[in-house]
Short mmCIF file of C-alpha atoms and ligand atoms in Angstrom, two decimals:
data_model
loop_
_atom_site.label_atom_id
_atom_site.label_comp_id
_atom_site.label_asym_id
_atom_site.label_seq_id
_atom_site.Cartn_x
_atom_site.Cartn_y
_atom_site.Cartn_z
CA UNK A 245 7.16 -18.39 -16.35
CA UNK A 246 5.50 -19.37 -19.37
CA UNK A 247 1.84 -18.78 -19.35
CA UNK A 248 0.72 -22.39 -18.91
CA UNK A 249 3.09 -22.87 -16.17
CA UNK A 250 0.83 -19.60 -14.87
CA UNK A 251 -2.44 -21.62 -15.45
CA UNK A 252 -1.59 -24.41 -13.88
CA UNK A 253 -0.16 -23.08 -11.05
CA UNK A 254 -3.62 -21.10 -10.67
CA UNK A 255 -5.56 -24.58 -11.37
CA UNK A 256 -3.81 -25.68 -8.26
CA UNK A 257 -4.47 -22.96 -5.69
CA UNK A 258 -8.34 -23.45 -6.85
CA UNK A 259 -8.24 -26.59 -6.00
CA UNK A 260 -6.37 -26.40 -2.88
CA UNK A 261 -8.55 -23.72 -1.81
CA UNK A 262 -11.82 -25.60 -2.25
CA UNK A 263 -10.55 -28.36 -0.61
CA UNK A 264 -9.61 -27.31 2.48
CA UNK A 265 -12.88 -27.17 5.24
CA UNK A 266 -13.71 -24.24 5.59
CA UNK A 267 -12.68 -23.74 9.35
CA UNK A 268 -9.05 -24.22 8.01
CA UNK A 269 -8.50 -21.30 5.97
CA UNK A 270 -6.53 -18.79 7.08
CA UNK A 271 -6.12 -15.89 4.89
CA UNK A 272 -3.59 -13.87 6.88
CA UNK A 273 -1.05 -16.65 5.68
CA UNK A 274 1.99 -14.77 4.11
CA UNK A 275 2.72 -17.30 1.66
CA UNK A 276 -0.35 -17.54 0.06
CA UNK A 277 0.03 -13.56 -1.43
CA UNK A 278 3.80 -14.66 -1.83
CA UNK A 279 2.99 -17.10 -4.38
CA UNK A 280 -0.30 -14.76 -5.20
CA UNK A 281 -2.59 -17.85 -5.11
CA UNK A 282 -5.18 -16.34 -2.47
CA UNK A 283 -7.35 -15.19 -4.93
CA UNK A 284 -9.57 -18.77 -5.09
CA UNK A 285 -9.76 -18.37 -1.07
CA UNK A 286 -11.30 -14.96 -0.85
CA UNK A 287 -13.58 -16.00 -3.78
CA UNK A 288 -14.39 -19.06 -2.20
CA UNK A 289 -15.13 -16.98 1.59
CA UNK A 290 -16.94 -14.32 -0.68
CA UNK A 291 -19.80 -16.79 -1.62
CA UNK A 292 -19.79 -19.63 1.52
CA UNK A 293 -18.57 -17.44 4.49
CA UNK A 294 -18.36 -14.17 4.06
CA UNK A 295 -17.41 -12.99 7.37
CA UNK A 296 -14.99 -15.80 8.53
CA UNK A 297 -13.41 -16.91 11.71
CA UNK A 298 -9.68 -18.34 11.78
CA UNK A 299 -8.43 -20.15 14.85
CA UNK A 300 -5.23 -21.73 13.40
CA UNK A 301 -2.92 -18.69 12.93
CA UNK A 302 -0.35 -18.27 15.63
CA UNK A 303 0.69 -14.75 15.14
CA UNK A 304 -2.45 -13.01 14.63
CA UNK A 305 -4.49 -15.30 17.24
CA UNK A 306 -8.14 -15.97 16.23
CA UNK A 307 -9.74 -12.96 14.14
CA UNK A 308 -12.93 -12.41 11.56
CA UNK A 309 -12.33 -11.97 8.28
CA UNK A 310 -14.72 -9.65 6.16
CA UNK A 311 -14.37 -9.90 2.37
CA UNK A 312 -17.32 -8.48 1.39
CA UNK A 313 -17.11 -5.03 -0.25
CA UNK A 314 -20.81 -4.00 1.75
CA UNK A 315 -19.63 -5.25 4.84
CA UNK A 316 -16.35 -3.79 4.42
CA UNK A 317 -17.94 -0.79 3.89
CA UNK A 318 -19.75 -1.00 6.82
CA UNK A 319 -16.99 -1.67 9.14
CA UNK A 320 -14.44 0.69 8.31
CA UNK A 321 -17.49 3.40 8.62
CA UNK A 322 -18.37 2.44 12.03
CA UNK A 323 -15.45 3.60 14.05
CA UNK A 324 -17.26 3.95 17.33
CA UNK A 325 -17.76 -0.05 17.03
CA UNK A 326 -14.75 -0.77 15.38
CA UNK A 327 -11.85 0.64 16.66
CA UNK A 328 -8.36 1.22 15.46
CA UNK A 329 -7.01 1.40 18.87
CA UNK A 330 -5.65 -2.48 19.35
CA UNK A 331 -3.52 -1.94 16.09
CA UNK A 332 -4.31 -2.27 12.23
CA UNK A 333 -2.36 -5.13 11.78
CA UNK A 334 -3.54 -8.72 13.19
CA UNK A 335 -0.45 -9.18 14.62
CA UNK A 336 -0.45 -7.22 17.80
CA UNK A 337 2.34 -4.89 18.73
CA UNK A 338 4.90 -6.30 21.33
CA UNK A 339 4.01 -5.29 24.72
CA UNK A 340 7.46 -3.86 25.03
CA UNK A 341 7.77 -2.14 22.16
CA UNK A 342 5.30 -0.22 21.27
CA UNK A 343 5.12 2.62 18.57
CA UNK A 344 1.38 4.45 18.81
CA UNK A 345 0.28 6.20 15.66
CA UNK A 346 -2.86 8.05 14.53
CA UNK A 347 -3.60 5.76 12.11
CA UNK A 348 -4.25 3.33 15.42
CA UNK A 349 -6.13 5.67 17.61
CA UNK A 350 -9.40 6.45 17.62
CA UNK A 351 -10.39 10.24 18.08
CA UNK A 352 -10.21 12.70 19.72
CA UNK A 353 -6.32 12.27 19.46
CA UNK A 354 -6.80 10.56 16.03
CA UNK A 355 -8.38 13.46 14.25
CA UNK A 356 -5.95 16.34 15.72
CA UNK A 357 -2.91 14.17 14.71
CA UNK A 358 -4.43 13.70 11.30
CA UNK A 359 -4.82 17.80 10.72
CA UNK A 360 -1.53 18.37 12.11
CA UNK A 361 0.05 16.44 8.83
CA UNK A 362 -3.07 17.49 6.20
CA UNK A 363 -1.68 20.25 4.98
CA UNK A 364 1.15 18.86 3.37
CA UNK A 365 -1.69 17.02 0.27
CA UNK A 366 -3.33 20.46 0.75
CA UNK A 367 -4.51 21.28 -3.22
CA UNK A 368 -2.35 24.40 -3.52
CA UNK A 369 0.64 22.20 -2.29
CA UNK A 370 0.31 19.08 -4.54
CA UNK A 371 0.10 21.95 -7.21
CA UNK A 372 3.24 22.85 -6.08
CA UNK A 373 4.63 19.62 -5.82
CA UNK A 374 3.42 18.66 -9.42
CA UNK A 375 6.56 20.40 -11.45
CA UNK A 376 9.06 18.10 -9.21
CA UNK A 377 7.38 15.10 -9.43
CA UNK A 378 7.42 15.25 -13.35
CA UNK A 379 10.97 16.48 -13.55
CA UNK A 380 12.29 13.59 -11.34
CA UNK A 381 9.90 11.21 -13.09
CA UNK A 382 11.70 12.40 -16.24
CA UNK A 383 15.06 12.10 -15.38
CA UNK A 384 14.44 8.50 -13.99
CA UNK A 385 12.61 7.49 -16.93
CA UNK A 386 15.35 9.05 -19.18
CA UNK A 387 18.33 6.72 -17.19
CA UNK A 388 17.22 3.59 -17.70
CA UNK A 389 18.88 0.94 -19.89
CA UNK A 390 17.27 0.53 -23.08
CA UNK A 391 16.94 -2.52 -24.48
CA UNK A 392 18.31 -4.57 -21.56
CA UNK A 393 16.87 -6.22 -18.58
CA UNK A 394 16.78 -4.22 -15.24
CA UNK A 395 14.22 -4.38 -12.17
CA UNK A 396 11.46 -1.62 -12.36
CA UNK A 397 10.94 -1.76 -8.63
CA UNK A 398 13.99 -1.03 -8.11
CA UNK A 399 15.16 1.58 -10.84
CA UNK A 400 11.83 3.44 -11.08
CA UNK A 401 8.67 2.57 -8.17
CA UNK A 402 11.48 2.62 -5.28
CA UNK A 403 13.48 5.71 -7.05
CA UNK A 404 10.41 7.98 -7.32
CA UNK A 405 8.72 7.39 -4.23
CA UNK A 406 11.41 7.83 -2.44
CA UNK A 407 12.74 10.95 -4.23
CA UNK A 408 8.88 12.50 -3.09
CA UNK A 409 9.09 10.86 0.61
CA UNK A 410 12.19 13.14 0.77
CA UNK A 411 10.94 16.03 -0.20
CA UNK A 412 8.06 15.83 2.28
CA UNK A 413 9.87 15.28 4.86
CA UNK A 414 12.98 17.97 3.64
CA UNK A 415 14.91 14.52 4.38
CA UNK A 416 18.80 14.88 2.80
CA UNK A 417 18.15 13.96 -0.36
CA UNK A 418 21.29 11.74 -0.64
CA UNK A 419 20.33 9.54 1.90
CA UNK A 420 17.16 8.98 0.66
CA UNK A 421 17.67 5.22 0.16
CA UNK A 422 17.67 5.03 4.43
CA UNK A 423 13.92 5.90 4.14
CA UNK A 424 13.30 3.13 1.75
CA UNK A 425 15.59 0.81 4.57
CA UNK A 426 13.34 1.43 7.24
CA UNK A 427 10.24 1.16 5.24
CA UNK A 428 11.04 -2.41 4.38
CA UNK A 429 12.48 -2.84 7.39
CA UNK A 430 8.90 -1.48 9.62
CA UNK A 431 6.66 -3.96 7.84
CA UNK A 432 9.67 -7.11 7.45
CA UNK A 433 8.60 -10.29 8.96
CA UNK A 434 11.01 -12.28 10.32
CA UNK A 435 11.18 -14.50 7.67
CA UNK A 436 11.46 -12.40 4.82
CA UNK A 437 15.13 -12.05 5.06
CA UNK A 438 14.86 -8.37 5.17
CA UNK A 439 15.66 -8.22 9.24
CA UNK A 440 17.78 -10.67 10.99
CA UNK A 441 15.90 -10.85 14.28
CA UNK A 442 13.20 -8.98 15.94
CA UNK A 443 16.12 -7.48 18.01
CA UNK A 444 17.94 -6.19 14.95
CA UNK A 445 14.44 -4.70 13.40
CA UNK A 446 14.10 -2.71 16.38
CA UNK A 447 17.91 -1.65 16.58
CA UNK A 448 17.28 -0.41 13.08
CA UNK A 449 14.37 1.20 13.79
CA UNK A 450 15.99 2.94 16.83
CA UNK A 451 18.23 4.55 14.72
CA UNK A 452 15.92 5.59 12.10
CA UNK A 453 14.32 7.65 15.66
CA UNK A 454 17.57 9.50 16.40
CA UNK A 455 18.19 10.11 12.84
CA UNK A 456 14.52 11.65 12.74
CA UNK A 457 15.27 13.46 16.30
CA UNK A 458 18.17 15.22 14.74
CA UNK A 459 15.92 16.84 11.98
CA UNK A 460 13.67 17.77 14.51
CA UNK A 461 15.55 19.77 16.73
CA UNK A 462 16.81 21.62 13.48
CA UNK A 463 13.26 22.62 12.79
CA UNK A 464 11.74 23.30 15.77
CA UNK A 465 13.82 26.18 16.48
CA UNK A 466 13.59 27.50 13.11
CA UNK A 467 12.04 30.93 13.49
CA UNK A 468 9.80 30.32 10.08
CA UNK A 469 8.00 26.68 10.61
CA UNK A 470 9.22 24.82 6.98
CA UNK A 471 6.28 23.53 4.89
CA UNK A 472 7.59 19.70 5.48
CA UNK A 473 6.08 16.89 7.81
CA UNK A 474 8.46 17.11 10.28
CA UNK A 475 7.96 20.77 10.84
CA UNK A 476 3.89 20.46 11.15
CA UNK A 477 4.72 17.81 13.77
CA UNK A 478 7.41 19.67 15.20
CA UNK A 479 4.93 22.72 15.69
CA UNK A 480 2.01 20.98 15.95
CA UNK A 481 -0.18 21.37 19.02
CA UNK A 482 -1.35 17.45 19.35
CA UNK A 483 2.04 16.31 18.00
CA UNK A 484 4.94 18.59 19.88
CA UNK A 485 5.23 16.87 23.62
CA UNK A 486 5.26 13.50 21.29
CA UNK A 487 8.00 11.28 22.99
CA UNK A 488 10.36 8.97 21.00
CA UNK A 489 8.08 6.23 20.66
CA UNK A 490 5.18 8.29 19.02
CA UNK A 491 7.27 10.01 16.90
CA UNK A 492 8.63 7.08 15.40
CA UNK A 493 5.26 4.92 15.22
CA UNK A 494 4.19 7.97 13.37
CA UNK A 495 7.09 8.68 10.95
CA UNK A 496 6.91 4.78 10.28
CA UNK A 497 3.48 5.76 9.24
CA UNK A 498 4.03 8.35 7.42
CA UNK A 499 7.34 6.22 5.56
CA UNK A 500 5.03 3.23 5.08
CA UNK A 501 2.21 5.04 3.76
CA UNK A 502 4.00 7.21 1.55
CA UNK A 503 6.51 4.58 0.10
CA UNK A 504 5.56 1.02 -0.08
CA UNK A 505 2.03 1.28 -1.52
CA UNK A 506 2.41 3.82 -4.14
CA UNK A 507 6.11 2.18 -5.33
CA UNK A 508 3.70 -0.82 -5.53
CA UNK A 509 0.60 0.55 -7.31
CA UNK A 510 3.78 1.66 -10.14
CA UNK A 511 4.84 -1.73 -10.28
CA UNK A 512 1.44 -3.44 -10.61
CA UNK A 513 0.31 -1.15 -13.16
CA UNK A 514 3.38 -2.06 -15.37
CA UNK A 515 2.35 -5.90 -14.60
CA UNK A 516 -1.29 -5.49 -15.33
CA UNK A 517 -1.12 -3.72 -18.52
CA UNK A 518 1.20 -6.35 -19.50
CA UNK A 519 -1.26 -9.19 -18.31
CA UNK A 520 -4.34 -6.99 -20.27
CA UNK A 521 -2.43 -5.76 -23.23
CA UNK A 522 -5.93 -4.65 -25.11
CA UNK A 523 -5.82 -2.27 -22.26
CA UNK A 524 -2.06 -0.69 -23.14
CA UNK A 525 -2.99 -0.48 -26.58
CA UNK A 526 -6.23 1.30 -25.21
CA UNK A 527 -4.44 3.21 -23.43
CA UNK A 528 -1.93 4.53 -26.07
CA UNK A 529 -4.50 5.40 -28.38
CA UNK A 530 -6.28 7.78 -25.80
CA UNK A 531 -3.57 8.95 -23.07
CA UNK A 532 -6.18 10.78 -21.65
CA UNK A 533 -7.68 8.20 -20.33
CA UNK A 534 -4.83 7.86 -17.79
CA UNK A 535 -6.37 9.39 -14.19
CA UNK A 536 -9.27 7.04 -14.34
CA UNK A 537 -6.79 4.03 -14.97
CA UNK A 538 -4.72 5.70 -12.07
CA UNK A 539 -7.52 4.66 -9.82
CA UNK A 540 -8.57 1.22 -11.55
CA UNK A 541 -4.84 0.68 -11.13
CA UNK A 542 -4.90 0.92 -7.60
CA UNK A 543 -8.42 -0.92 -7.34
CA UNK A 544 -6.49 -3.86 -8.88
CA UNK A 545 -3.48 -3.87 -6.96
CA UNK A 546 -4.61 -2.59 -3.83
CA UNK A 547 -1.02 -2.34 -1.95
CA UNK A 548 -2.56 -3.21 1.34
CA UNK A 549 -4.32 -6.13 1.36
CA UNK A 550 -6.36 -5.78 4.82
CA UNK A 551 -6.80 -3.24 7.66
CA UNK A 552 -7.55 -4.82 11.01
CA UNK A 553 -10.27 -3.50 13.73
CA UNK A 554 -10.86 -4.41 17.27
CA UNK A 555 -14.81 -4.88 18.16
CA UNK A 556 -15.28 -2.62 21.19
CA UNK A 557 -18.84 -4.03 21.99
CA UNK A 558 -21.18 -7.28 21.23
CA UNK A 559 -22.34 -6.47 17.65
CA UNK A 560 -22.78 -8.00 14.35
CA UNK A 561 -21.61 -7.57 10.57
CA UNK A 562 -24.39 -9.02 8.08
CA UNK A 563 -26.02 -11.19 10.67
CA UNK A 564 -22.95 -12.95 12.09
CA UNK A 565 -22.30 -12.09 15.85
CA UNK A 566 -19.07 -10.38 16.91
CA UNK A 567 -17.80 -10.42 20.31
CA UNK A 568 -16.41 -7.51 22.35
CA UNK A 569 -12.73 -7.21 21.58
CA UNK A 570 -12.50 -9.57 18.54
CA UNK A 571 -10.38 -8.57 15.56
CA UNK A 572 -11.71 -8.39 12.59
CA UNK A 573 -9.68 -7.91 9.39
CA UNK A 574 -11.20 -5.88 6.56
CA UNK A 575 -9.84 -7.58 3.47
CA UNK A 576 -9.72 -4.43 0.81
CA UNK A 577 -8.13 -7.01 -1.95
CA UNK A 578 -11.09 -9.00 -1.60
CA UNK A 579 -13.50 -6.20 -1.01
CA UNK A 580 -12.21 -5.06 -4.67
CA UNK A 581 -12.81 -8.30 -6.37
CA UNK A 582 -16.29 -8.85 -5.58
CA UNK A 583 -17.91 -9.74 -8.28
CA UNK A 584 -21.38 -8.45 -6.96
CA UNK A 585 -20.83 -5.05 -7.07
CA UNK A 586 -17.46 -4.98 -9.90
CA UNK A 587 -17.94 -6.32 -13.00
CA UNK A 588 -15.20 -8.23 -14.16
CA UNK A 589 -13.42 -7.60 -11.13
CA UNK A 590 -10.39 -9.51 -11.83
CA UNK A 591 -9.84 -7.76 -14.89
CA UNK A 592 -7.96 -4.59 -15.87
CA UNK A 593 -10.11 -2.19 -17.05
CA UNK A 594 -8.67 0.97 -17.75
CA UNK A 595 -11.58 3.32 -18.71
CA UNK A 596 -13.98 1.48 -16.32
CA UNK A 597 -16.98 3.92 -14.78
CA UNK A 598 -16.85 5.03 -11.49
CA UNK A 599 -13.42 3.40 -10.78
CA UNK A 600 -12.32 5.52 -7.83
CA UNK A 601 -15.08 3.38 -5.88
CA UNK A 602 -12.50 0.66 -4.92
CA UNK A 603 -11.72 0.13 -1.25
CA UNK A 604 -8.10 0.53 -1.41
CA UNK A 605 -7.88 3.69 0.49
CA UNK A 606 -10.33 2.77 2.86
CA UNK A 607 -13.42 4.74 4.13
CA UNK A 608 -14.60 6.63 7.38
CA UNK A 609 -11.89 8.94 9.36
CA UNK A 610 -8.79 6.77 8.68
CA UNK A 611 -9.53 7.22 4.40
CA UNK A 612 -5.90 7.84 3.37
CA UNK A 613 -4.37 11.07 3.93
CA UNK A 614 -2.01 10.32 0.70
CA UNK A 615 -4.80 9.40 -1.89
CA UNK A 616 -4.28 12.62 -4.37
CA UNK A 617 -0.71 12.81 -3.51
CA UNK A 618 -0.41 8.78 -4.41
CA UNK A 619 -2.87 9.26 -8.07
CA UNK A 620 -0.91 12.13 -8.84
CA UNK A 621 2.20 10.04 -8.34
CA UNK A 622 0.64 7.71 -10.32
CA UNK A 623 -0.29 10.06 -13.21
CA UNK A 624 2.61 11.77 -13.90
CA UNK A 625 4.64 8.43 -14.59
CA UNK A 626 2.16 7.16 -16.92
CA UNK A 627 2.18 10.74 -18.97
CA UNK A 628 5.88 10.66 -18.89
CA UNK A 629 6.24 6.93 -20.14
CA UNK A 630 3.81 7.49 -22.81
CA UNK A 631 5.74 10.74 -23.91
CA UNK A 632 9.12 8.19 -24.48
CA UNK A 633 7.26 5.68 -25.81
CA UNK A 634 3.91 6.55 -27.55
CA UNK A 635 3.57 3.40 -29.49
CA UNK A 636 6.07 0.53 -27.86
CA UNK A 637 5.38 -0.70 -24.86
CA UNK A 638 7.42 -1.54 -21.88
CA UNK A 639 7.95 -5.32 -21.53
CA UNK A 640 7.60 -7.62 -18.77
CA UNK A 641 9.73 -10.52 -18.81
CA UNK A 642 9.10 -12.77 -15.87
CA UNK A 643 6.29 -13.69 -12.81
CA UNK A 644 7.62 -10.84 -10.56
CA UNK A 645 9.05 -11.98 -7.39
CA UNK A 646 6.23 -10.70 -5.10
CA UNK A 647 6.63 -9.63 -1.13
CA UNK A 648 5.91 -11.82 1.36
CA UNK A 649 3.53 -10.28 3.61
CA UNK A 650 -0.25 -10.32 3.59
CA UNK A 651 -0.76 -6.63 4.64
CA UNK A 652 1.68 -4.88 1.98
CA UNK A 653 0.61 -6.60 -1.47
CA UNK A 654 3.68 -5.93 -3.66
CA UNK A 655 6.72 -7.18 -5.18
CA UNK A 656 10.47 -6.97 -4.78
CA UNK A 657 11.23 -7.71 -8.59
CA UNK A 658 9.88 -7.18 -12.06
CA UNK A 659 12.08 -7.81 -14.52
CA UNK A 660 11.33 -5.57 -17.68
CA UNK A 661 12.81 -4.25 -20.74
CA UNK A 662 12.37 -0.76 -22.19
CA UNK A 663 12.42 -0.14 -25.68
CA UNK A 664 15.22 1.64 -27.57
CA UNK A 665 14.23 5.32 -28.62
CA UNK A 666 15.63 7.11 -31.47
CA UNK A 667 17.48 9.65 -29.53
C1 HEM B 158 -1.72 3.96 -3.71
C2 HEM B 158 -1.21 4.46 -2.61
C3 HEM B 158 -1.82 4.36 -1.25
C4 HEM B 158 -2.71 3.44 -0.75
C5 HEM B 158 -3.35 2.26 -1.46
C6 HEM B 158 -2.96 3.79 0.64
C7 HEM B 158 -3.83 3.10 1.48
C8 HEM B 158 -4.20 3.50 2.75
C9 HEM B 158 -5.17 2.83 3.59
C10 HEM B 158 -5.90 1.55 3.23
C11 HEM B 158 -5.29 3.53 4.74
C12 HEM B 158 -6.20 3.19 5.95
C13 HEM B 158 -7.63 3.45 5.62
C14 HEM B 158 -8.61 2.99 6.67
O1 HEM B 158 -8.22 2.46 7.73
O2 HEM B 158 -9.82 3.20 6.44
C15 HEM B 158 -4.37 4.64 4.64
C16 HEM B 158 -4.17 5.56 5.62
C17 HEM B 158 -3.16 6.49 5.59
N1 HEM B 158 -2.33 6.79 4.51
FE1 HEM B 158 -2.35 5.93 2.69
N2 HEM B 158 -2.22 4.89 0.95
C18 HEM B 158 -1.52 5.28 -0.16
C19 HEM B 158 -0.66 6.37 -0.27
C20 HEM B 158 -0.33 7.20 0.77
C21 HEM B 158 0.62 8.30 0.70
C22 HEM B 158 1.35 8.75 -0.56
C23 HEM B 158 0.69 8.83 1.95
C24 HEM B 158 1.52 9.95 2.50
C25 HEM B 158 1.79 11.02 2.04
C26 HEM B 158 -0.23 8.10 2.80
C27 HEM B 158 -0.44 8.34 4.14
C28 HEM B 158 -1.45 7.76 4.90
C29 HEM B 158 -1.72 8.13 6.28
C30 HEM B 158 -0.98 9.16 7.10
C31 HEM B 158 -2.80 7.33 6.72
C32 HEM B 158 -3.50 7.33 8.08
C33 HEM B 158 -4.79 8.10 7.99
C34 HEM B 158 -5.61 8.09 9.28
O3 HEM B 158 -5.45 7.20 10.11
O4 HEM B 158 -6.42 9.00 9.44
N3 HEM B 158 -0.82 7.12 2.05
N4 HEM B 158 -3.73 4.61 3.42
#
């Protein structure tokens, strides 16, 4: 799309978004982070209603909306109002198909889950993991077709995430691609024309269990527990009388987490430092700068756009009243755009001070397990792209096709070309 085509298509969603009353919005709407024009809404909430009741949306049912990055803040640090218990998403789970997981309970069970699986980002293990990262990230880089067309999210953010979500698990490596299948498949709405039917996510799903169940009862007899996930939750003490359901709401978890939002923090850093390309030069005059534009990276993208709470009590965030067992989504990608406390938020920034204070991993006892595994994911691409190509940089061609979903921000498609290297 040519850039005026981009400008008026932005033109638009402003004024569509200051035209509708306020009551009206609904943020949650998939479509509106399909076609990316939700940015004039959370501005708009930001300054006139910054924590924001929506009636109209039939899946999620009434909920607040936060999109303040204080009051964000304050809500995701306030777990003993704010619980994760109902579900992070404002959908609800079905009644009759449930999958718990720790990153929707509240403690105690919460925080014994969550050590069970910490020692797999443990320092001494990401240093361990560092050598395969790079050496996968290098043979993917060194595959693709120069010169021609080809999907990044597809030949390289998919490829590498996946390749690690294997090795955490000790999932067959040649059958990695299932784990990317069920990741899209978890978080699929039913119009997305990733799942059939609600009946066929959950037959899918079913079988990613027993595939899981199979792995487990290799490992838990092992007489050495393996250094993988499914081992610590094999062994683990809070984790080990899990039944079917758990274990698969908390492999989805783990699969979700792991996959979808660093695969999209690769693509959107591609996209952004085409859309700032001051910053790419920047950044290929000074490589070093590369882990703080890791985290500005992920500040910009933020891969998941909200995380939902359920009020357990009567309270109140910045003066607007809450009632017991409301949801209340906190909306990270607006939380990361407000201009009050980021300057220039909607602007890449790549050697911008203190960027690692975005919202995009959360904060309080749910703060992503994944964050150093995910920046080191992160850093290791962009050192191994600018060792290829130190002075050309990797084109984008088109708008990317983006996902639609409003709680994984990503895309399904950017088209790029690579440039030729003397070989
Ligand atoms: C750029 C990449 C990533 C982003 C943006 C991200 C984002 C998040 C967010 C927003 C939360 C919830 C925070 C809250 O409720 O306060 C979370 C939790 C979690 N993430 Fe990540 N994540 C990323 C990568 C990863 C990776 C690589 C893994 C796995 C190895 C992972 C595993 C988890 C787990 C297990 C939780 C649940 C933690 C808990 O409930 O205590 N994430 N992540």
């Amino acid at each position: 799309m040519s850039d005026a085509a981009v400008k008026y298509e932005a033109d638009e969603a402003r004024d569509a978004a200051y035209s509708t009353p306020l009551a009206e919005i609904d943020v949650a709407d998939p479509l509106l982070f399909k076609n990316n024009t939700m940015w004039p809404y959370f501005e708009r909430l930001r300054s006139e209603a910054p924590v924001h009741f929506c009636e109209t949306n039939e899946e999620a049912g009434p909920y607040w909306s936060v999109t303040r990055y204080k009051d964000i803040m304050a809500v995701d640090t306030n777990h003993q109002v704010f619980s994760s218990e109902g579900g992070i998403t404002l959908r609800d789970q079905d009644e009759d198909f449930k999958l718990p997981m720790f990153i929707a309970m509240d403690p105690p069970k919460h925080d014994e889950q969550r050590k069970t699986v910490s020692p797999i980002v443990a320092p001494a293990n990401l240093a361990k993991l560092e050598g395969t990262i790079r050496e996968r990230a290098g043979n993917i880089l060194d595959s693709l077709p120069e010169g021609q067309p080809f999907n990044w999210v597809d030949r390289v953010s998919i490829e590498l995430t996946t390749q690690m979500l294997a090795t955490l698990f000790d999932f067959p490596f040649e059958e990695r691609r299932k784990l990317t299948r069920w990741s899209d498949v978890a978080t699929a709405s039913e119009d997305s024309g990733i799942i059939e039917s609600e009946e066929a996510r959950r037959a899918e799903l079913l079988e990613c269990a027993d595939y899981f169940i199979g792995l487990w009862n290799e490992r838990v007899n092992a007489k050495e527990p393996g250094n993988d996930l499914i081992s610590m939750l094999a062994h683990g003490e809070s984790t080990r009388n899990m039944d079917k359901m758990e274990y698969l709401g908390n492999l989805i978890l783990l699969i979700v987490g792991g996959n979808d939002t660093t695969r999209n923090s690769i693509s959107g850093g591609l996209l952004a430092l085409n859309q700032f390309p001051d910053q790419y030069r920047k950044l290929q005059a000074n490589p070093s700068v590369i882990p703080n534009m890791v985290a500005e990276i992920i500040r910009w993208q933020t891969p998941l756009a909200y995380m939902r709470r359920t009020a357990l009590e009567d309270t109140e965030i910045s003066g607007t009243r809450i009632a017991k067992g409301d949801k209340v989504a906190m909306w990270y990608v607006s939380g990361n755009r407000d201009e009050t406390v980021i300057e220039n938020p909607n602007e890449l920034v790549i050697d911008r001070e203190r960027a690692r204070q975005h919202l995009s991993f959360g904060f309080g006892i749910h703060r992503c397990v994944g964050n150093r595994l995910a920046e080191m994911q992160l850093r290791i691409i962009w050192e191994e792209i600018l060792k290829r190509w130190p002075d050309k940089q990797i084109k984008v061609l088109a708008e990317p096709r983006r996902v639609h979903s409003s709680f994984v921000k990503g895309y399904e498609e950017l088209m790029v070309e690579v440039p030729k290297r003397s070989h």
